[in-house]
mmCIF file of C-alpha atoms in Angstrom:
data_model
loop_
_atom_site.group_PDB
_atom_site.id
_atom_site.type_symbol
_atom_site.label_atom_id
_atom_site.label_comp_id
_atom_site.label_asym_id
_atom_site.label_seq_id
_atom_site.Cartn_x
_atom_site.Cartn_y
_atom_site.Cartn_z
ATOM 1 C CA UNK A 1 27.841 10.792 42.579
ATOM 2 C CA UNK A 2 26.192 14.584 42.282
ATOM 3 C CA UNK A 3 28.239 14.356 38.945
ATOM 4 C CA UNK A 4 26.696 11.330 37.975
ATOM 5 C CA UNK A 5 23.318 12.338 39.116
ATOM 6 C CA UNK A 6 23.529 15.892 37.311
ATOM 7 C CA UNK A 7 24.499 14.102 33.717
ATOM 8 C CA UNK A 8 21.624 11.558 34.222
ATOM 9 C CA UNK A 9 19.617 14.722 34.640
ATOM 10 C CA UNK A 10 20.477 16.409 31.376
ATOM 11 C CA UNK A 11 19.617 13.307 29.738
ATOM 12 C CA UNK A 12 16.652 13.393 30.778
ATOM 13 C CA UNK A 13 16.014 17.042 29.642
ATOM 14 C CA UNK A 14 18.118 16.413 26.064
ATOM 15 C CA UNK A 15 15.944 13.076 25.569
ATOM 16 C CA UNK A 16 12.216 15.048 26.732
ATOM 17 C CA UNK A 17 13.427 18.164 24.010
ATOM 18 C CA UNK A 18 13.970 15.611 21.430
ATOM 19 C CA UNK A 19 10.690 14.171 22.387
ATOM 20 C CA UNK A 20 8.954 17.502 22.255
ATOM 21 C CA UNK A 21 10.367 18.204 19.086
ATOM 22 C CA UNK A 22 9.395 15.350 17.510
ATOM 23 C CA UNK A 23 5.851 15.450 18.671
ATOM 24 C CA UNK A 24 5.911 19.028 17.373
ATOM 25 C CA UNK A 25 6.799 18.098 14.283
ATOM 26 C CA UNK A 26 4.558 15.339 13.736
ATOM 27 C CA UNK A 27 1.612 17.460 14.868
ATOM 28 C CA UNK A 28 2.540 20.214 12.569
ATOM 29 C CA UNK A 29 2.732 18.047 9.304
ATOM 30 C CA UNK A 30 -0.672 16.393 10.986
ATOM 31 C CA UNK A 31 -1.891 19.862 11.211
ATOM 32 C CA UNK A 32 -0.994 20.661 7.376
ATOM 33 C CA UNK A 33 -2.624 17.559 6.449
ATOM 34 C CA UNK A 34 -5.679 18.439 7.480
ATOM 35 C CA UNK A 35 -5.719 21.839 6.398
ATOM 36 C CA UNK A 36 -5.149 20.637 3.055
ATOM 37 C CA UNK A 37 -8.268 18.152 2.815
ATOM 38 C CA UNK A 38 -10.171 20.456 4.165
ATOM 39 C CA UNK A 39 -9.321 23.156 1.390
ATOM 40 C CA UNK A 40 -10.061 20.513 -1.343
ATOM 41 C CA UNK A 41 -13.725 19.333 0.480
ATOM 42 C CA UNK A 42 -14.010 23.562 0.421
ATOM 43 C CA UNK A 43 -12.938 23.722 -3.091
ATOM 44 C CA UNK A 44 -15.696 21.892 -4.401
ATOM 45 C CA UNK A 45 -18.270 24.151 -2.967
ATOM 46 C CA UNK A 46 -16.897 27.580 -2.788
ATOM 47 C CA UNK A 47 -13.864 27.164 -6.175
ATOM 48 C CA UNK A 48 -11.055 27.654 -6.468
ATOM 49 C CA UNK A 49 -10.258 31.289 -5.670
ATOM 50 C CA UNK A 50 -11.676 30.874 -2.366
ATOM 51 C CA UNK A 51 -9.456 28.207 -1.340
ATOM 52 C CA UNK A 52 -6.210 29.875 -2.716
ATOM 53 C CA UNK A 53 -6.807 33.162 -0.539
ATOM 54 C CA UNK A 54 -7.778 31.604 2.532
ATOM 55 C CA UNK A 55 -6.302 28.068 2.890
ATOM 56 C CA UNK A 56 -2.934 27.662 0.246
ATOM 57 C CA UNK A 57 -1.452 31.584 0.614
ATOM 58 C CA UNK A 58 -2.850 32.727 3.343
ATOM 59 C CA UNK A 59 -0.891 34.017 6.076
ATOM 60 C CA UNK A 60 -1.531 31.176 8.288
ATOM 61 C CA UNK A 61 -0.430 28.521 5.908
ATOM 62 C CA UNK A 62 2.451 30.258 5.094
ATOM 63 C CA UNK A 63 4.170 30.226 8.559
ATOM 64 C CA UNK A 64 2.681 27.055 9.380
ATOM 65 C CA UNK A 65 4.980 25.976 6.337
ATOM 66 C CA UNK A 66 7.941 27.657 7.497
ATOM 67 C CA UNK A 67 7.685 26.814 10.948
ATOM 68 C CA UNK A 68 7.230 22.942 9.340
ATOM 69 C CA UNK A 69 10.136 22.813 7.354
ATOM 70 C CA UNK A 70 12.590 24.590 10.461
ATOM 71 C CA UNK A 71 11.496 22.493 13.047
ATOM 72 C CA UNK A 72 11.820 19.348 10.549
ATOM 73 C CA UNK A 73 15.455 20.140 9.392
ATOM 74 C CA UNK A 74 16.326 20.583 13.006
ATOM 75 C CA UNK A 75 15.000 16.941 13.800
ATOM 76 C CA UNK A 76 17.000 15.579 11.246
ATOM 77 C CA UNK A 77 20.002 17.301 12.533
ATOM 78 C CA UNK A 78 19.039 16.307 15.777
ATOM 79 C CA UNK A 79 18.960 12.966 14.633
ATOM 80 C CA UNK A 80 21.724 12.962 12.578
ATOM 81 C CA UNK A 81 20.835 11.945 9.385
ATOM 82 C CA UNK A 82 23.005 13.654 7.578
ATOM 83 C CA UNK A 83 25.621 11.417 8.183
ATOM 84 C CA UNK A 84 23.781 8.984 5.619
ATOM 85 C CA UNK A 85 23.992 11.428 2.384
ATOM 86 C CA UNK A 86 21.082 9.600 0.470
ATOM 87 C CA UNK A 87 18.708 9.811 3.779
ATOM 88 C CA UNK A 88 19.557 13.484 3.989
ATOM 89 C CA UNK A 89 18.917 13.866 0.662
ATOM 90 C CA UNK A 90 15.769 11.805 0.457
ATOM 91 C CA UNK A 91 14.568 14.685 3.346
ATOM 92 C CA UNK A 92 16.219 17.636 2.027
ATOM 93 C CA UNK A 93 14.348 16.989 -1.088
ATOM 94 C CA UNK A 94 11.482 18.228 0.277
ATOM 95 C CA UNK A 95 12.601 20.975 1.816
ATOM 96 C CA UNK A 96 13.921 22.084 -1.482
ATOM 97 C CA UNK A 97 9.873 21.707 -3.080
ATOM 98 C CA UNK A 98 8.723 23.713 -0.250
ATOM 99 C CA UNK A 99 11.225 26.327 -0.494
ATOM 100 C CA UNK A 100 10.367 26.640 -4.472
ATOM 101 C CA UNK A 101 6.887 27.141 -3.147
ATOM 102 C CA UNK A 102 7.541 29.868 -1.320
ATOM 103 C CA UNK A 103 9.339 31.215 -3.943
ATOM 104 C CA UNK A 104 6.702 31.478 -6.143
ATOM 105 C CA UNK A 105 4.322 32.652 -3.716
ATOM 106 C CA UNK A 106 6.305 35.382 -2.954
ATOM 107 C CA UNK A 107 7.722 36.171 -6.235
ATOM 108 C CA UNK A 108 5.561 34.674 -9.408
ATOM 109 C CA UNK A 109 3.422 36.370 -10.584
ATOM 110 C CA UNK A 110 -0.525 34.990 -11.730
ATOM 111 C CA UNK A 111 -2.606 36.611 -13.716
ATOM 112 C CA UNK A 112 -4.376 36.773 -16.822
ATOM 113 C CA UNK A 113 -4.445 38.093 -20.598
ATOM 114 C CA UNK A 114 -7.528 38.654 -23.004
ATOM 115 C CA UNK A 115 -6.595 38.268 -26.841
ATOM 116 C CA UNK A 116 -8.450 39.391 -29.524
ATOM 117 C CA UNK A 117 -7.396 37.517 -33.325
ATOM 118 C CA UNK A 118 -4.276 40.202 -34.572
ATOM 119 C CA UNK A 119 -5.042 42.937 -31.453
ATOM 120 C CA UNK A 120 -1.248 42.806 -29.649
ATOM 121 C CA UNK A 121 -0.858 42.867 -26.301
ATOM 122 C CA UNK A 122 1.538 44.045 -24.310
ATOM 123 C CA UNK A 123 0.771 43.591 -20.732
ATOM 124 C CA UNK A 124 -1.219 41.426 -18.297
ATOM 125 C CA UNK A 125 -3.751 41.405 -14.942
ATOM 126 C CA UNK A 126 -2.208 40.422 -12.188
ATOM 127 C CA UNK A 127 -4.605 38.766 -9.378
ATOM 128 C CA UNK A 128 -4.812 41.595 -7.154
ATOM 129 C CA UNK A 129 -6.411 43.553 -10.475
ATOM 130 C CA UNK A 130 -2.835 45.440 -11.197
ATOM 131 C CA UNK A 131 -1.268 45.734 -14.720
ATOM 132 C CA UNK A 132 2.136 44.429 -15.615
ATOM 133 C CA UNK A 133 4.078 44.530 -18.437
ATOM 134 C CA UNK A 134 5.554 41.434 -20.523
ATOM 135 C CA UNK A 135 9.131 41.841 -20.031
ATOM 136 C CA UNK A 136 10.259 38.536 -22.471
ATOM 137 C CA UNK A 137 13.624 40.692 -22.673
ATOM 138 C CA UNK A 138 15.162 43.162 -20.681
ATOM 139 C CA UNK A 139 15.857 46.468 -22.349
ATOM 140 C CA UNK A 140 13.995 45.504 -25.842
ATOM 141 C CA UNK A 141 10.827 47.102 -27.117
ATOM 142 C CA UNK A 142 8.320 46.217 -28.745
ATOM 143 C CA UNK A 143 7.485 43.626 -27.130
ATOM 144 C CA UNK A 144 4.119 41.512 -27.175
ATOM 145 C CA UNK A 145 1.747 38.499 -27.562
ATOM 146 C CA UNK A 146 -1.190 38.310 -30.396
ATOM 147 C CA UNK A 147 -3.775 35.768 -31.193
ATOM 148 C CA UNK A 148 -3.012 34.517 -35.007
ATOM 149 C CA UNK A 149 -5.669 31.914 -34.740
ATOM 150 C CA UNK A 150 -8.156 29.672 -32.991
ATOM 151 C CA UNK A 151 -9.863 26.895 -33.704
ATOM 152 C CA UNK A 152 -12.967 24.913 -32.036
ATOM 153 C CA UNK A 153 -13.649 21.006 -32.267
ATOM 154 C CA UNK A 154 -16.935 19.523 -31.022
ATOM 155 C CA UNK A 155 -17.777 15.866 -30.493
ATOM 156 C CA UNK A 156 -19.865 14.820 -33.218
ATOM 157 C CA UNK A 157 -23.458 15.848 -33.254
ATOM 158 C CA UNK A 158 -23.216 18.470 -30.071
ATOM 159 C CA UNK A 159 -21.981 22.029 -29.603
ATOM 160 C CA UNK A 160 -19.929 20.242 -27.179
ATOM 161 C CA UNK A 161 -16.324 21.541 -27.363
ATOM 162 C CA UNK A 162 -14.087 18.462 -27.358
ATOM 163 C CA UNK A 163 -10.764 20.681 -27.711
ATOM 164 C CA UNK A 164 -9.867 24.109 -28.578
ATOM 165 C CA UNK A 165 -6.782 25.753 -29.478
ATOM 166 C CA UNK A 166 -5.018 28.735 -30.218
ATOM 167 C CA UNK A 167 -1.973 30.266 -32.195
ATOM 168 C CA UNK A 168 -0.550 32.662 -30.736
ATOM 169 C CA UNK A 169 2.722 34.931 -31.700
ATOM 170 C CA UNK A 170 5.068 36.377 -28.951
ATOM 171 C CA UNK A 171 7.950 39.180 -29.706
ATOM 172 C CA UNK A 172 10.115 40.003 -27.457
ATOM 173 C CA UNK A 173 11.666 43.131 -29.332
ATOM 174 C CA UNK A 174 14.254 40.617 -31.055
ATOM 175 C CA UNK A 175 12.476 37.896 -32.423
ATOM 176 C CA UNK A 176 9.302 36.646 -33.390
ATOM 177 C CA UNK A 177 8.407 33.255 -31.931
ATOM 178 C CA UNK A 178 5.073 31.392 -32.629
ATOM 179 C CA UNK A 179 3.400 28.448 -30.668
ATOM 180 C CA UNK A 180 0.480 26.641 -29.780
ATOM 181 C CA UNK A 181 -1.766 26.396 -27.095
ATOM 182 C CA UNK A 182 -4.735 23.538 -26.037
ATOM 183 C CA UNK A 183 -7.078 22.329 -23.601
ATOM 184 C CA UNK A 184 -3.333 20.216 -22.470
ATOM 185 C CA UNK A 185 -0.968 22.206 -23.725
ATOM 186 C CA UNK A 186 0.781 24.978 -22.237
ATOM 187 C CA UNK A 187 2.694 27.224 -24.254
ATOM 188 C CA UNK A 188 6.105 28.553 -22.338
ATOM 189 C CA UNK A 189 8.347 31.265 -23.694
ATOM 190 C CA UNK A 190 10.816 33.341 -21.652
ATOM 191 C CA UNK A 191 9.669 31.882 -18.033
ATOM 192 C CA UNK A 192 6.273 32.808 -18.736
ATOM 193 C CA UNK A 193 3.943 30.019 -18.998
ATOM 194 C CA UNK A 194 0.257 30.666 -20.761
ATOM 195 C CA UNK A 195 -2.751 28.091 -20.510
ATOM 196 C CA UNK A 196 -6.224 28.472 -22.377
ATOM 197 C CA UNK A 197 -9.049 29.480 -19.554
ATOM 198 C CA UNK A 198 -12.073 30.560 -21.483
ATOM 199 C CA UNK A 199 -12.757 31.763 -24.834
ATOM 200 C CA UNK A 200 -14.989 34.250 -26.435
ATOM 201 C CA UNK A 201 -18.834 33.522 -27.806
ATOM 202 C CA UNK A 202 -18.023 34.549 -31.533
ATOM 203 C CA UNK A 203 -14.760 32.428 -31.180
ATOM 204 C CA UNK A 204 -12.789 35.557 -32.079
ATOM 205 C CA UNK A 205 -10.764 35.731 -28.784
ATOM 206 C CA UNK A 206 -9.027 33.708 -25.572
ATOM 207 C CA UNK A 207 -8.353 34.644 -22.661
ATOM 208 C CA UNK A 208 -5.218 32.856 -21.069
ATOM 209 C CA UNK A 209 -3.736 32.576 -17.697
ATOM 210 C CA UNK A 210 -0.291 33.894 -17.272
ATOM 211 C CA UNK A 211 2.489 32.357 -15.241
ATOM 212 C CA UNK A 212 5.761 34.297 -14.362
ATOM 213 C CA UNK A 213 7.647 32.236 -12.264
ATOM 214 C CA UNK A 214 11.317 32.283 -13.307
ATOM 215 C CA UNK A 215 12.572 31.570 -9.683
ATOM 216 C CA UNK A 216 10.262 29.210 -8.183
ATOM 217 C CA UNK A 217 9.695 26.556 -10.660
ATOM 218 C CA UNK A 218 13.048 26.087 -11.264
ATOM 219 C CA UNK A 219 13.808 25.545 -7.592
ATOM 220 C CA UNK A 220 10.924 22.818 -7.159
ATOM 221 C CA UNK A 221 12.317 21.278 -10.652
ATOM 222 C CA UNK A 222 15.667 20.872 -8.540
ATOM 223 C CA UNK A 223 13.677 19.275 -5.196
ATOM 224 C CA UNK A 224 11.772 17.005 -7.666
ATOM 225 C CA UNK A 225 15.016 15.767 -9.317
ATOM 226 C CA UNK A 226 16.901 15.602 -6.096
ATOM 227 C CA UNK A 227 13.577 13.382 -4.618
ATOM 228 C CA UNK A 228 13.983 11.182 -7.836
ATOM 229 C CA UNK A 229 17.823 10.856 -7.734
ATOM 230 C CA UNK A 230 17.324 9.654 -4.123
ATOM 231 C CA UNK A 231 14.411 7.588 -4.571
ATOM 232 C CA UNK A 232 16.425 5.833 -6.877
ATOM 233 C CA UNK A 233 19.740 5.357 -5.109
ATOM 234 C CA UNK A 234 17.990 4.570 -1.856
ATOM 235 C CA UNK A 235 16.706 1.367 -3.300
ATOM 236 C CA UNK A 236 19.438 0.406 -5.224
ATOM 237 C CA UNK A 237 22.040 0.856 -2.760
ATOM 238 C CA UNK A 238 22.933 -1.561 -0.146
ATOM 239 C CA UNK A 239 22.485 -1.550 3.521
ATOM 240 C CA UNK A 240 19.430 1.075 3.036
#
């Protein structure tokens, strides 16, 4: 009987922890939820820098991500959901996009470039106002991005610009590559990614954000397939 009585007993405990857990979880994600409406409402009033130092990589976000993503692969494990490989996957997929966002918070690098028409560059700002060099090749010299050309086009009758675009030229000590940039068109070379931001009043010069994320974006590329992969099989398959 005490035997009986002490196994009903850890039940009890096993069933409240999974309980616990779960309402943890649930609360956290609510919790994440939240924060992130509130960063867009506080987007729209103080921009976007704002929101990216104090709501999406700020400390607090970060290890209420972490803490997330732990506590949810632990509930699945809990719950045993790996045992159904397209479930786990559906889930893991997720976990996979977070981690790649992590990555690239803690490893990408953001910044920006100012180009003049044939004035080279060889390095970049980084957001926290440091320089960096373009490293499109390791061990190579030489290396840089120039402005060939840029062109304006207004709707008809305004000096409103409809598009604008830019050639730009990028060596990486070995070869010379050229490509083109537009209002929806990023240009990518070498895991660095460059987008038009602004231009100049004389229309002699851009200046382009720089993304140099070789890490992250590929691991979010992998979460997004896996999320796709499962999508699909999940509704294909039967008995899901």
């Amino acid at each position: 009987a005490r035997c009986l009585e002490l196994f009903a007993h850890l039940f009890r405990i096993k069933k409240t922890c999974r309980e616990m857990l779960k309402r943890t979880v649930f609360s956290l994600s609510g919790l994440l939820i939240s924060l992130l409406v509130l960063a867009t409402v506080v987007e729209a009033f103080s921009g976007t820098d704002f929101v990216k130092k104090y709501f999406y990589t700020s400390p607090f976000t970060i290890c209420l991500w972490i803490l997330t993503v732990i506590l949810s692969v632990v509930y699945l494990f809990r719950q045993g959901v790996y045992k159904n490989l397209i479930t786990f996957l559906l889930h893991f997929s997720f976990v996979v996009i977070l981690a790649g966002s992590l990555v690239t918070h803690l490893f990408g690098k953001q910044g920006t470039v100012h180009l003049r028409i044939e004035q080279p560059q060889n390095e970049y700002v980084v957001d926290d106002g440091r320089s960096c060099f373009f490293e499109f090749s390791k061990n190579a010299k030489n290396q840089y991005i120039k402005l060939l050309d840029f062109q304006v086009d207004y709707y008809d009758g305004t000096l409103s610009p409809k598009d604008f675009a830019s050639t730009i030229e990028v060596s990486n000590g070995e070869e010379v590559v050229q490509g083109q940039t537009a209002m929806n068109r990023v240009f990518s070379y070498k895991n660095y990614r460059f987008c038009q931001q602004s231009y100049d009043e004389d229309e002699r010069g851009v200046t382009f954000s720089v993304n140099h994320d070789p890490y992250g974006i590929a691991l979010t590329y992998c979460g997004y397939f896996l999320l796709f992969f499962s999508f699909v099989t999940f509704f294909f398959r039967k008995n899901t």
